[in-house]
XYZ file of C-alpha atoms in Angstrom:
647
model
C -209.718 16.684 43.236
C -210.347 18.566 46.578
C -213.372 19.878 48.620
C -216.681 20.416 46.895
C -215.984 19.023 43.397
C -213.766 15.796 44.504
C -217.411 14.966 46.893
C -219.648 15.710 43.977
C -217.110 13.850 40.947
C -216.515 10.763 42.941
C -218.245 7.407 43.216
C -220.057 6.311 46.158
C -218.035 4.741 48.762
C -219.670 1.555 48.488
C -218.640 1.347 44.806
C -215.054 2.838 46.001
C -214.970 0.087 48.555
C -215.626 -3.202 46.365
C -213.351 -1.689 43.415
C -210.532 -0.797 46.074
C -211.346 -4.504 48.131
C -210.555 -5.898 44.380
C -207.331 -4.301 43.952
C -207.892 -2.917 40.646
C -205.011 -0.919 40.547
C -202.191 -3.718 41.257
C -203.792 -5.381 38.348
C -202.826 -2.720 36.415
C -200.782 -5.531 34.213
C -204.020 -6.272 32.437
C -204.077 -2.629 30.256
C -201.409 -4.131 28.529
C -202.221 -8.193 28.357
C -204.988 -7.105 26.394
C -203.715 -5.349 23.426
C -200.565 -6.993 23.558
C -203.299 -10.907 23.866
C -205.011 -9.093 20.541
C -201.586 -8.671 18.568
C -199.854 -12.175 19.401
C -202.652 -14.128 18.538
C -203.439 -12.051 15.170
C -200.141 -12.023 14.316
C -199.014 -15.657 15.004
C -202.673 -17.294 14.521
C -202.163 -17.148 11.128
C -204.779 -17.399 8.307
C -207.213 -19.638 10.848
C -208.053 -16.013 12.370
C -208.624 -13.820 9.182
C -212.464 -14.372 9.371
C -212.873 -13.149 12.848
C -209.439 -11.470 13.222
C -210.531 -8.100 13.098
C -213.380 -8.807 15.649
C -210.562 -9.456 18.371
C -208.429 -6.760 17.254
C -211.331 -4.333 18.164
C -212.275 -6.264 21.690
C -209.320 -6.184 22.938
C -208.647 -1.981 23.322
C -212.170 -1.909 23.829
C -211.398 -4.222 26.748
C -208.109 -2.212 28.161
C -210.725 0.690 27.728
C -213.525 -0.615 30.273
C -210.821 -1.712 32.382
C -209.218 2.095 32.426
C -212.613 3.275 33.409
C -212.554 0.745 36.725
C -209.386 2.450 37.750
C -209.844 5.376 36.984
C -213.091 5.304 39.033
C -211.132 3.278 41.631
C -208.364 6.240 42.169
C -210.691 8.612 42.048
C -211.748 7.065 45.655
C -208.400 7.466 47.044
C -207.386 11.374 48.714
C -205.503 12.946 46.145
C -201.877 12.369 47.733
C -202.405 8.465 47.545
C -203.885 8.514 44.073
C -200.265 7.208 43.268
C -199.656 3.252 42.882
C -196.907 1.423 41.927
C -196.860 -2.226 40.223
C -193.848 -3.911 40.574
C -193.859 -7.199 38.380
C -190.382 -8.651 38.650
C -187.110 -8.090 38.382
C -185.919 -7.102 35.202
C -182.436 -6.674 34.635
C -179.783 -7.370 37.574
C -176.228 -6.784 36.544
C -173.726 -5.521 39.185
C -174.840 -2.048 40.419
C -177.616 -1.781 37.651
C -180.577 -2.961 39.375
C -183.824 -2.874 37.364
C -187.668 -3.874 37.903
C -189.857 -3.792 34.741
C -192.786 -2.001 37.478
C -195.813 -0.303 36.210
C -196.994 3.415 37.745
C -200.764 4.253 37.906
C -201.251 7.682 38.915
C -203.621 10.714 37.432
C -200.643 11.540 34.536
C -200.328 7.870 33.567
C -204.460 7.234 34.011
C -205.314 10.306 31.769
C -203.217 8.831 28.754
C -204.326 5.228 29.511
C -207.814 6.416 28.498
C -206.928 8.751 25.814
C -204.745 5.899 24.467
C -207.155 3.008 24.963
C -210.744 5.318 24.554
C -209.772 7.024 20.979
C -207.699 3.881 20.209
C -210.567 2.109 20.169
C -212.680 4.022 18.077
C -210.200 4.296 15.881
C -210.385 0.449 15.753
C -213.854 0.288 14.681
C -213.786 2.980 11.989
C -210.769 0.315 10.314
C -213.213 -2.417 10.237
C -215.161 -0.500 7.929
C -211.961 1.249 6.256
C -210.180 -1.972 5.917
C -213.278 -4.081 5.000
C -211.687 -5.176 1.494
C -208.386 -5.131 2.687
C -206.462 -8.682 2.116
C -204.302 -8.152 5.000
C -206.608 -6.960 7.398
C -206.168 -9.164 10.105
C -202.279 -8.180 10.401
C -203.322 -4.783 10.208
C -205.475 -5.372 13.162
C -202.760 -7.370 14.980
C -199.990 -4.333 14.697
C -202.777 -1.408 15.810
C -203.007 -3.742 18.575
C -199.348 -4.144 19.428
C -199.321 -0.173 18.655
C -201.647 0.418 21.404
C -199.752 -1.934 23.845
C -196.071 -0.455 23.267
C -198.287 3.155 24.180
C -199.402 1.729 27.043
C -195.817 0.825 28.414
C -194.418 3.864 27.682
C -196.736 5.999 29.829
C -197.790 2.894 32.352
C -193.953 2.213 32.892
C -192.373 2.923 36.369
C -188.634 3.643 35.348
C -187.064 5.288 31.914
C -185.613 1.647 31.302
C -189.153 0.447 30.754
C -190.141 3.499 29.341
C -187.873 3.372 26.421
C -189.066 0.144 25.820
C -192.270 1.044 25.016
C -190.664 3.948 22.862
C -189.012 1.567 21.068
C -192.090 -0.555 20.347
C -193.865 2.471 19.797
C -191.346 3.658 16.816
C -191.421 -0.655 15.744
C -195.245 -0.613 15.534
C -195.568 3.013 13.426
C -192.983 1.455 11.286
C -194.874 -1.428 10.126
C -198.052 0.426 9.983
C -197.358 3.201 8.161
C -195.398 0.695 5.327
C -198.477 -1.460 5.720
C -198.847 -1.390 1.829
C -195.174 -2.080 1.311
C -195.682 -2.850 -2.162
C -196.312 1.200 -2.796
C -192.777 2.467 -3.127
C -193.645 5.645 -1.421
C -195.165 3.602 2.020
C -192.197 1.700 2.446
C -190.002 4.823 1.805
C -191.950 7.138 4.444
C -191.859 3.852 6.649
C -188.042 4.233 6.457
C -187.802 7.858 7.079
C -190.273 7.328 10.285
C -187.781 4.676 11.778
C -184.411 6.344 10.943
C -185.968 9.980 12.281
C -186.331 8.434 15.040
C -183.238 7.073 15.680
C -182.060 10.031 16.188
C -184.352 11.143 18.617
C -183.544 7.992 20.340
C -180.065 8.144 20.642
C -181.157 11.415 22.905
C -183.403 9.474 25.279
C -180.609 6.244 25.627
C -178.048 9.080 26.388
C -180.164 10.785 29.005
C -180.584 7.663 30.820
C -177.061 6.565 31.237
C -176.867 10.290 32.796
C -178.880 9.493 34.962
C -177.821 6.005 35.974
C -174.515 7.826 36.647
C -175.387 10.631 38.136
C -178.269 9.161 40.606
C -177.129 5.332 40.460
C -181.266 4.379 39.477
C -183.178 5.204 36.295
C -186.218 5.205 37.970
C -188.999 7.482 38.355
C -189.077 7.880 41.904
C -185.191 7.181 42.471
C -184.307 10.361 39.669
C -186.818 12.494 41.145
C -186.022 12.557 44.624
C -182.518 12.818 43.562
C -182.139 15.290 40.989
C -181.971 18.564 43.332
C -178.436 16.850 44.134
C -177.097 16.828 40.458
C -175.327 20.262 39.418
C -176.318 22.829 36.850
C -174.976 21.352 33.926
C -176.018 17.771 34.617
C -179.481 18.817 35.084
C -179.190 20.782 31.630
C -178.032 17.990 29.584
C -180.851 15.536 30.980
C -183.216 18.278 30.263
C -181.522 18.827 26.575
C -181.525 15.007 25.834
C -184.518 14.338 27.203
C -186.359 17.019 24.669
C -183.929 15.495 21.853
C -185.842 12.426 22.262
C -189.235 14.188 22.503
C -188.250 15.845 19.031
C -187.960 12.495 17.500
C -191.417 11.203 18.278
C -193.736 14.179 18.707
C -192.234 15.228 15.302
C -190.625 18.871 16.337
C -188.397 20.974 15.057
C -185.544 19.847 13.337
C -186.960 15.906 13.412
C -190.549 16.972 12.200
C -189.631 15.957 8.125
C -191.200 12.184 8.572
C -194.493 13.254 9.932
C -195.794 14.507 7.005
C -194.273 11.405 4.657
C -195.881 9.075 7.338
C -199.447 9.701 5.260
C -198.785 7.061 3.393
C -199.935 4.479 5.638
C -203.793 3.439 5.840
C -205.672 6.818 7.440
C -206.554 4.730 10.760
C -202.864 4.658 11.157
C -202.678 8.660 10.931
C -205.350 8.961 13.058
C -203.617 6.759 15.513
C -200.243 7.744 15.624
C -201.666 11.663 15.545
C -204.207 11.470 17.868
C -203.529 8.808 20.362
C -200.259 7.732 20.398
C -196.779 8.114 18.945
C -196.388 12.051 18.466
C -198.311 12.872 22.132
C -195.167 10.282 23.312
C -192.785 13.339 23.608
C -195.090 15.453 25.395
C -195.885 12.688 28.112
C -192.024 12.907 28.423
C -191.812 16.175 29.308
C -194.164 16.453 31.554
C -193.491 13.411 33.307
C -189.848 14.116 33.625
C -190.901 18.144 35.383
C -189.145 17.215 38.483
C -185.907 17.464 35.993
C -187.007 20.284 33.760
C -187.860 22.672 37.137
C -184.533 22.539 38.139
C -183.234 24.309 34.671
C -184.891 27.317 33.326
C -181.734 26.618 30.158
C -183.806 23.304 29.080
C -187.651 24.991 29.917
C -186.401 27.667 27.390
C -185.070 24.877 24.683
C -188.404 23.564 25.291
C -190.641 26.776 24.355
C -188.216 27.573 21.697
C -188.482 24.274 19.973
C -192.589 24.245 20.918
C -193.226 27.962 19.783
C -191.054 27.670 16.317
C -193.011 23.882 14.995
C -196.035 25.598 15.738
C -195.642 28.005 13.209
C -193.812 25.787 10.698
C -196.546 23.409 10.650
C -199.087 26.316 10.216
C -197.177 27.453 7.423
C -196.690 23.577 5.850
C -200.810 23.507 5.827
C -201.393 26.713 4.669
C -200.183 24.920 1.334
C -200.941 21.722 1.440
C -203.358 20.131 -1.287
C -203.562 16.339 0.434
C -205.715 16.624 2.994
C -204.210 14.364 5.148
C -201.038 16.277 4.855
C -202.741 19.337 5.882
C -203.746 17.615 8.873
C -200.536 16.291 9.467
C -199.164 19.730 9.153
C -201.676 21.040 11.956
C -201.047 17.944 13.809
C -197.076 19.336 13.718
C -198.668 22.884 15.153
C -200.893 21.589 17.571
C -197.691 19.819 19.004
C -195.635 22.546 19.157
C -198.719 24.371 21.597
C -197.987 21.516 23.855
C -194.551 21.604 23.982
C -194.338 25.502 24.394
C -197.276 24.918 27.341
C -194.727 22.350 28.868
C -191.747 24.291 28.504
C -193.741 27.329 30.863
C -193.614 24.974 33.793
C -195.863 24.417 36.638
C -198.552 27.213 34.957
C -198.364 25.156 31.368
C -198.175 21.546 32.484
C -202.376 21.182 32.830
C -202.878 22.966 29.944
C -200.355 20.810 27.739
C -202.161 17.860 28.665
C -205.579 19.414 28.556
C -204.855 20.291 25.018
C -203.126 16.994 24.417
C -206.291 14.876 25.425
C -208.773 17.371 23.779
C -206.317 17.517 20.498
C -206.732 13.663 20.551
C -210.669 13.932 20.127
C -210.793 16.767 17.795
C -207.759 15.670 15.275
C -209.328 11.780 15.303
C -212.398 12.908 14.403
C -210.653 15.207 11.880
C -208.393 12.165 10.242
C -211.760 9.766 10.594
C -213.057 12.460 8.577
C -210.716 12.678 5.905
C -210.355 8.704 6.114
C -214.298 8.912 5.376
C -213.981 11.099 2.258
C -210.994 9.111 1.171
C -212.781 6.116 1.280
C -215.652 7.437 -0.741
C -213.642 8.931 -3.365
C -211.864 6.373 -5.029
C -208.655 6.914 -2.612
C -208.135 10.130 -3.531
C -206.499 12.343 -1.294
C -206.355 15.875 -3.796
C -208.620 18.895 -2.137
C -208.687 19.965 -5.658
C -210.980 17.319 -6.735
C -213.315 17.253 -3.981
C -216.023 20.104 -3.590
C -219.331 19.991 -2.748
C -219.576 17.233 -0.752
C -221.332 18.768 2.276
C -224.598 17.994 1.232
C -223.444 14.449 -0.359
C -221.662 13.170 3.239
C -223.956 14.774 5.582
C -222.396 12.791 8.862
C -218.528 13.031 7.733
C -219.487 16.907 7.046
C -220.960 17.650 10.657
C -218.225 15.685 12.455
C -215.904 17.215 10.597
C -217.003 20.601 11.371
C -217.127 19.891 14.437
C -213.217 19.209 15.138
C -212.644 22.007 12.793
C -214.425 24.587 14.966
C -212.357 22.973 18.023
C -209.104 23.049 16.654
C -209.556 26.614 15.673
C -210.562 27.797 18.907
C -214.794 28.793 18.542
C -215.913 28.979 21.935
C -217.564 26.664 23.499
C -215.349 24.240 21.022
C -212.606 22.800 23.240
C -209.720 24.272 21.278
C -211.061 27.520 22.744
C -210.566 26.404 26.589
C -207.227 24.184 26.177
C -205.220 26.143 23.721
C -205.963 29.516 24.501
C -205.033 28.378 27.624
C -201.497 28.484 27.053
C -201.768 31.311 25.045
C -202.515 33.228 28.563
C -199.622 31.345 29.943
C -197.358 32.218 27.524
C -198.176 35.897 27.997
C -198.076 35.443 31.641
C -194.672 34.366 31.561
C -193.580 38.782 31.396
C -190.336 39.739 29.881
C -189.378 39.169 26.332
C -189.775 35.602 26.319
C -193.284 35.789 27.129
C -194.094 38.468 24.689
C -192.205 36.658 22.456
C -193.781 33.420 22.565
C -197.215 34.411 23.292
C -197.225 36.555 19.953
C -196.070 33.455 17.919
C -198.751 31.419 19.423
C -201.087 33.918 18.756
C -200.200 34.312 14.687
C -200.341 30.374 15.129
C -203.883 30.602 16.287
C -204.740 32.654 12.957
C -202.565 30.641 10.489
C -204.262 27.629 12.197
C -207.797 29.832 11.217
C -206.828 30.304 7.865
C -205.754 26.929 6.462
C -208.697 24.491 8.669
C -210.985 26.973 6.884
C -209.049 26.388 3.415
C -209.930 22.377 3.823
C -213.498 22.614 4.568
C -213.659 25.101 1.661
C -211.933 23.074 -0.489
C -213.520 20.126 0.602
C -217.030 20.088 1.809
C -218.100 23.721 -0.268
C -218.565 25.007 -3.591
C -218.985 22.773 -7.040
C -218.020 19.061 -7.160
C -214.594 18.899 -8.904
C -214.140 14.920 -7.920
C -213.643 12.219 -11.679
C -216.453 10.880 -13.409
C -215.713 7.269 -12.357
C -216.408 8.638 -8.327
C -219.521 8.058 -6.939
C -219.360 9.322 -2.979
C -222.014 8.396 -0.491
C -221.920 8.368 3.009
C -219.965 5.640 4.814
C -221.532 2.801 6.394
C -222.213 2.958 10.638
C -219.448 1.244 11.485
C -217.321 4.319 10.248
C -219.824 7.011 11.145
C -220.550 5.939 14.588
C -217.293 6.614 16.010
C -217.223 9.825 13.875
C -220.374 10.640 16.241
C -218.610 10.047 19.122
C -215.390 11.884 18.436
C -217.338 14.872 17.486
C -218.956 14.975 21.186
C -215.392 15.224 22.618
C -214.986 18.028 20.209
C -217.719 19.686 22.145
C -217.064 19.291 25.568
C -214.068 17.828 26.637
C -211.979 21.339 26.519
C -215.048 22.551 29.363
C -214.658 19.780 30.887
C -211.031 19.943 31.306
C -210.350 23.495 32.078
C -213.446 25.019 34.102
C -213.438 24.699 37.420
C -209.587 23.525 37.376
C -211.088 20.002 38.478
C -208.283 18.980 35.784
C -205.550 20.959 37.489
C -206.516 19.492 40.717
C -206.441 16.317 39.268
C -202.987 16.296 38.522
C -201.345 18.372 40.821
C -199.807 15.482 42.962
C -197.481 14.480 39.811
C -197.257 18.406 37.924
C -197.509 20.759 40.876
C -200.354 23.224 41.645
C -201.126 25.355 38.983
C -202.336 29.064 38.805
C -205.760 29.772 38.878
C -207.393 30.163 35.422
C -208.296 34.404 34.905
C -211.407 33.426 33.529
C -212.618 32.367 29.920
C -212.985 35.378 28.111
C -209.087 37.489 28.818
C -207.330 39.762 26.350
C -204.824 37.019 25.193
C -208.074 34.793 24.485
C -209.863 37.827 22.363
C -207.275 38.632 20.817
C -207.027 35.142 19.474
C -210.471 34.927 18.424
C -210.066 38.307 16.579
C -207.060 36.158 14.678
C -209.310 33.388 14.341
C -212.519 35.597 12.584
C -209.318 37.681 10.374
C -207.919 33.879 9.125
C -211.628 32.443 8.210
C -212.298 35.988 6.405
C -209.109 35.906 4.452
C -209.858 31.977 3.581
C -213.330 32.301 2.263
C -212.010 35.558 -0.121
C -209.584 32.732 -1.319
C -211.444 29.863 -1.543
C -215.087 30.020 -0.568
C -216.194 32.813 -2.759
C -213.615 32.115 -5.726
C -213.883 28.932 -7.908
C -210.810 26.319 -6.818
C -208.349 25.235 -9.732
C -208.410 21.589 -10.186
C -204.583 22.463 -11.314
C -203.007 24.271 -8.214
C -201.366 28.090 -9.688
C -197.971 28.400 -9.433
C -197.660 30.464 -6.440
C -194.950 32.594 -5.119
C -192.168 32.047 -2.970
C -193.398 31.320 0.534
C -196.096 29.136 -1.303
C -193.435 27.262 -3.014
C -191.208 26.542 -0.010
C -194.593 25.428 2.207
C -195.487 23.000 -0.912
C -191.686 21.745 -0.167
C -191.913 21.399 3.717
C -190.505 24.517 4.215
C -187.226 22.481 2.834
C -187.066 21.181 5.885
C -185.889 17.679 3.895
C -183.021 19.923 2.176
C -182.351 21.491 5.744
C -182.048 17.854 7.373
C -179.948 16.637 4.531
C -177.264 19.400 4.823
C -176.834 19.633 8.190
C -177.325 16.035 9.474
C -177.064 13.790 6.393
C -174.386 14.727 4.091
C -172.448 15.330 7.176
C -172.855 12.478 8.497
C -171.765 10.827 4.927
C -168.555 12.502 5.615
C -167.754 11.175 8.671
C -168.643 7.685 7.812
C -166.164 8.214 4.744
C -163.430 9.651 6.880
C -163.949 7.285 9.582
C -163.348 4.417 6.851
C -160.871 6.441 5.642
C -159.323 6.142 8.968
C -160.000 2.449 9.526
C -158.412 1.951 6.137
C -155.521 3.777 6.068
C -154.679 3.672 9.942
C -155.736 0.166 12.029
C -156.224 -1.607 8.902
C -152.821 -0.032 7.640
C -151.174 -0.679 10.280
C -151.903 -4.556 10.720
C -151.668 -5.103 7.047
C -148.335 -3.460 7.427
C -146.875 -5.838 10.125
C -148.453 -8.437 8.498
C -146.817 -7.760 5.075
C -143.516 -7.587 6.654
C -143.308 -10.665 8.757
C -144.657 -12.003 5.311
C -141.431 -10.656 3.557
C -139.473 -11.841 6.397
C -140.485 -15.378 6.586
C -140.371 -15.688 2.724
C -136.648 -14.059 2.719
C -135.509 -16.759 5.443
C -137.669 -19.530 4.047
C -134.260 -19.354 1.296
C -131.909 -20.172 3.488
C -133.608 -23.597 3.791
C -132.019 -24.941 1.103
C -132.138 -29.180 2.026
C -128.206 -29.135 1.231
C -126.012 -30.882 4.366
C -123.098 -28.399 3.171
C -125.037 -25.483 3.282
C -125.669 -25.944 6.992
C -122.324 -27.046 8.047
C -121.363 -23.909 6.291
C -123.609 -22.043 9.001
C -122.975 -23.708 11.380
C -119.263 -23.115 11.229
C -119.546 -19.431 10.103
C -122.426 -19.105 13.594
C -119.221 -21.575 15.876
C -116.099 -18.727 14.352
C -119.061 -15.811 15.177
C -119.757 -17.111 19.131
C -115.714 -17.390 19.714
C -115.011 -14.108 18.612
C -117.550 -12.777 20.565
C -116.162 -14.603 23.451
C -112.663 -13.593 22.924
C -113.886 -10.101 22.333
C -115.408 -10.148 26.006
C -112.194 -11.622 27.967
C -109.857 -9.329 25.794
């Protein structure tokens, strides 16, 4: 922050003084001792912890939290160009020329997601000590959310790409175990599956584009890459950029590596809430907009990005539209809400604030939203089905206000904070001129109706009209401990898009690490009416459908593009036939291969020094004539040869 605002936002110098004389900020180690304290001890403590297990598992992100806050408040006291600081803990890896430290980065990017991460994260904790109460295994569900939350923390703390993927890769370990918690349900331990091999792929992108770089630049640093990457040519620069948004694909669940998202429901609803709100899928945007340095230099890979950003936001619009499981509806908006971010951070220097402004307001609005739908789940017996819900607004007063709440935000109502972040980069996208720009700011538009249309759909379906829910269901509202953070979430809801975007104290903010951005035109411009036209035309068309009609417990038929939304879109089929079977192929050939060729050949040569040796083991016969014989036929053989040569 700058002039007027950084003076009035900042603490007083004798706070700045003792928190700076402490060096908060080369302690930065301690945002990830405590999770990662939390998930050793609950994990290798054994039954001796299950009675106050899930106690520690909550202290210990609320702990990382309060110790965000210090320094935050700490580089807040710093001018804006130092704001940057750099933990280096020891030497990781030192092999030849590949020189690594595992170091740790604080700076406004990395702070911003440390308190996202660690703030949400640990609301999300508490609402699971209520949603988990009866759970068996609740103390190993505590201790993986905990290792979850410190695997986030590397990722975005982490000074270098090495380190980085490391916390990717703990990242894609944690969301593996979580969301096959209840392994013994076929269909959690198959989503579980899908998550981890998805994400392989997205992987392979990310472990590519740093050996690029470690050959291109000699470093896989932060700092090292950046500096140097206005010396790599075109292409190079292209590739990184490609790989690097490979990667992102894989864990922010965009197009074509979005099918495991939805599957991932299966896991206990804290677990959605966490990997949607908090962590896992905002992993890929983090990449993208730390690695800008790269992506400025190659307006191929910015495009890639918007493509790939503007196209999931629409397929996940779509996927919801359709959607009967209310968590999958979320998880299809969760998809959309993605792609906004990615299509922001494929604009540049103009989208960068926004995709993160959006990213951290997306994280209150959809946790309150899966909190929500956790609550109802909870209350109903487990069920999931829209269909037999209704009229539960007046049953779960709490869950229905909080819940309203995110669902005005991500929808865009003004002063919601949907409204400031994402048509935000709605104006961007326009801004952009040419084709493109029409192009994409059109599809985010029809995004922002879609997005209208099917939010309105769940509340409908779930909060109005007659109650549609079993006999044996008896729904009340949940205890504190679940509505509390509920509360909470829903006051993020409210403000923290205002908060983010007016004034562009948020812009400021993180200029030093994503470049100045363009002032903001104001809040009400025609891109932003225009959306909130889309946004009244997708609530209309919703209540005609479902809040002035009586809802089917049996879900109609439907037509075609109904059909093909209940299946994903086909995005499994599309996955299957263009990476899986495929890949089957190749496998077969290259065994085929291995078969027929290496293994041919070496059984080959050893088959006929077999057949040799067994031909000439005959001539050993044991008989004294039958070697004199050879002997005398070898002693005639070497004096013709002789006489040959003096003749």
């Amino acid at each position: 922050m700058t002039g007027s605002v950084a003076a009035s936002r900042a603490p007083s110098a004798a706070v700045m003084t003792t928190l700076q004389a402490v060096g908060v900020q080369r302690a930065a180690w301690l945002l990830l001792a405590f999770p990662l304290a939390g998930a050793v001890i609950l994990l290798f403590g054994g039954k001796r912890t299950n009675g106050w297990g899930h106690l520690l598992g909550v202290a210990m992100p609320v702990a990382a939290f309060g110790y965000g806050v210090v320094a935050f408040a700490a580089m807040l006291g710093y001018p804006a160009s130092q704001r940057g600081r750099d933990l280096t803990m020891f030497r990781w890896i030192d092999v030849g020329q590949f020189h690594v430290n595992l170091g740790l980065q604080l700076d406004p990017l990395s702070i911003s997601f440390v308190l996202l991460v660690t703030g949400v994260g640990s609301l999300i904790h508490i609402f699971a000590v209520g949603y988990m109460a009866d759970d068996p295994e609740r103390r190993r569900f505590f201790g993986y959310m905990n290792l979850f939350l410190a695997a986030m923390l590397l990722l975005v703390l982490a000074d270098n790409y090495l380190a980085l993927y490391a916390g990717w890769e703990g990242v894609g370990l944690a969301s593996y175990l979580l969301i096959g918690f209840w392994q013994y349900k076929p269909a959690a331990a198959t989503a579980a599956k899908k998550a981890f091999i998805a994400n392989r792929v997205g992987d392979a992108g990310l472990s590519l584009a740093i050996m690029l770089m470690f050959a291109t630049f000699g470093t896989v640093s932060f700092t090292g890459v950046f500096h140097a990457a206005h010396t790599a040519s075109q292409p190079e620069v292209t590739a990184l950029g490609l790989l690097l948004l490979l990667g992102a694909c894989g864990k922010s669940a965009q197009l074509p590596l979005q099918s495991w998202l939805l599957d991932a429901m299966e896991g206990p609803t804290p677990v959605s809430a966490l990997i949607h709100a908090a962590t896992m899928v905002t992993a890929g945007v983090y990449l993208i907009v730390r690695s800008s340095p790269i992506f400025n230099l190659s307006t191929d890979a910015r495009l890639a990005v918007t493509i790939v950003g503007a196209a999931t936001l629409l397929f996940g619009a779509i996927i919801g539209c359709a959607k009967d499981d209310i968590k999958k509806a979320l998880a299809g908006s969760t998809m959309s809400q993605i792609g906004y971010m990615m299509l922001a951070a494929g604009l540049g220097p103009a989208g960068y604030v926004f995709a993160i402004a959006h990213l951290l307001a997306h994280g209150f609005f959809k946790a309150g939203l899966f909190l929500g739908a956790g609550s109802v789940k909870h209350e109903m017996n487990d069920e999931v089905d829209m269909r037999r819900f209704g009229g539960l607004r007046k049953i779960m007063p709490v869950t229905f206000v909080t819940f309203l709440f995110g669902y005005l935000a991500i929808i865009g109502v003004p002063p919601f904070s949907g409204f400031f972040t994402k048509d935000g980069i709605i104006e961007v996208a326009f801004d952009k001129g040419g084709t493109s720009g029409f192009i994409l700011g059109c599809a985010a538009l029809l995004g922002a109706g879609i997005t209208a249309f099917y939010m309105t759909r769940v509340m409908f379906m779930t909060f109005a009209g007659q109650r549609r829910w079993e006999d044996d269901a008896h729904p009340h509202e949940a205890p504190a401990v679940m509505t509390v953070p509920m509360v909470l979430l829903a006051v993020g809801s409210l403000g923290a898009g205002a908060f983010l975007i007016l004034g562009s104290r948020f812009g400021d903010f993180l200029a030093p690490v994503t470049g100045t951005a363009p002032p903001s035109k104001g809040l009400f411009t025609v891109p932003g009416l225009a959306a909130l036209v889309l946004v009244v035309i997708g609530v209309g068309i919703a209540w005609a459908m479902y809040g002035r009609r009586e809802i089917p417990v049996t879900a109609p038929a439907g037509g075609f593009v109904t059909v093909a939304a209940r299946k994903d879109l086909y995005g499994d089929a599309i996955n299957e036939s263009v990476l899986m079977r495929p890949g089957q192929w190749l496998t077969r050939l290259s065994v085929y291969a291995d078969n027929r060729g290496v293994d041919g050949i070496v059984n080959t040569l050893a088959a006929t020094m077999g057949g040799t040796s067994g031909r000439l083991r005959r001539m050993q016969t044991g008989f004294v004539r039958s070697y004199a014989l050879s002997m005398f036929v070898g002693a005639v053989l070497l004096v013709g040869a002789l006489l040959l040569v003096k003749l």
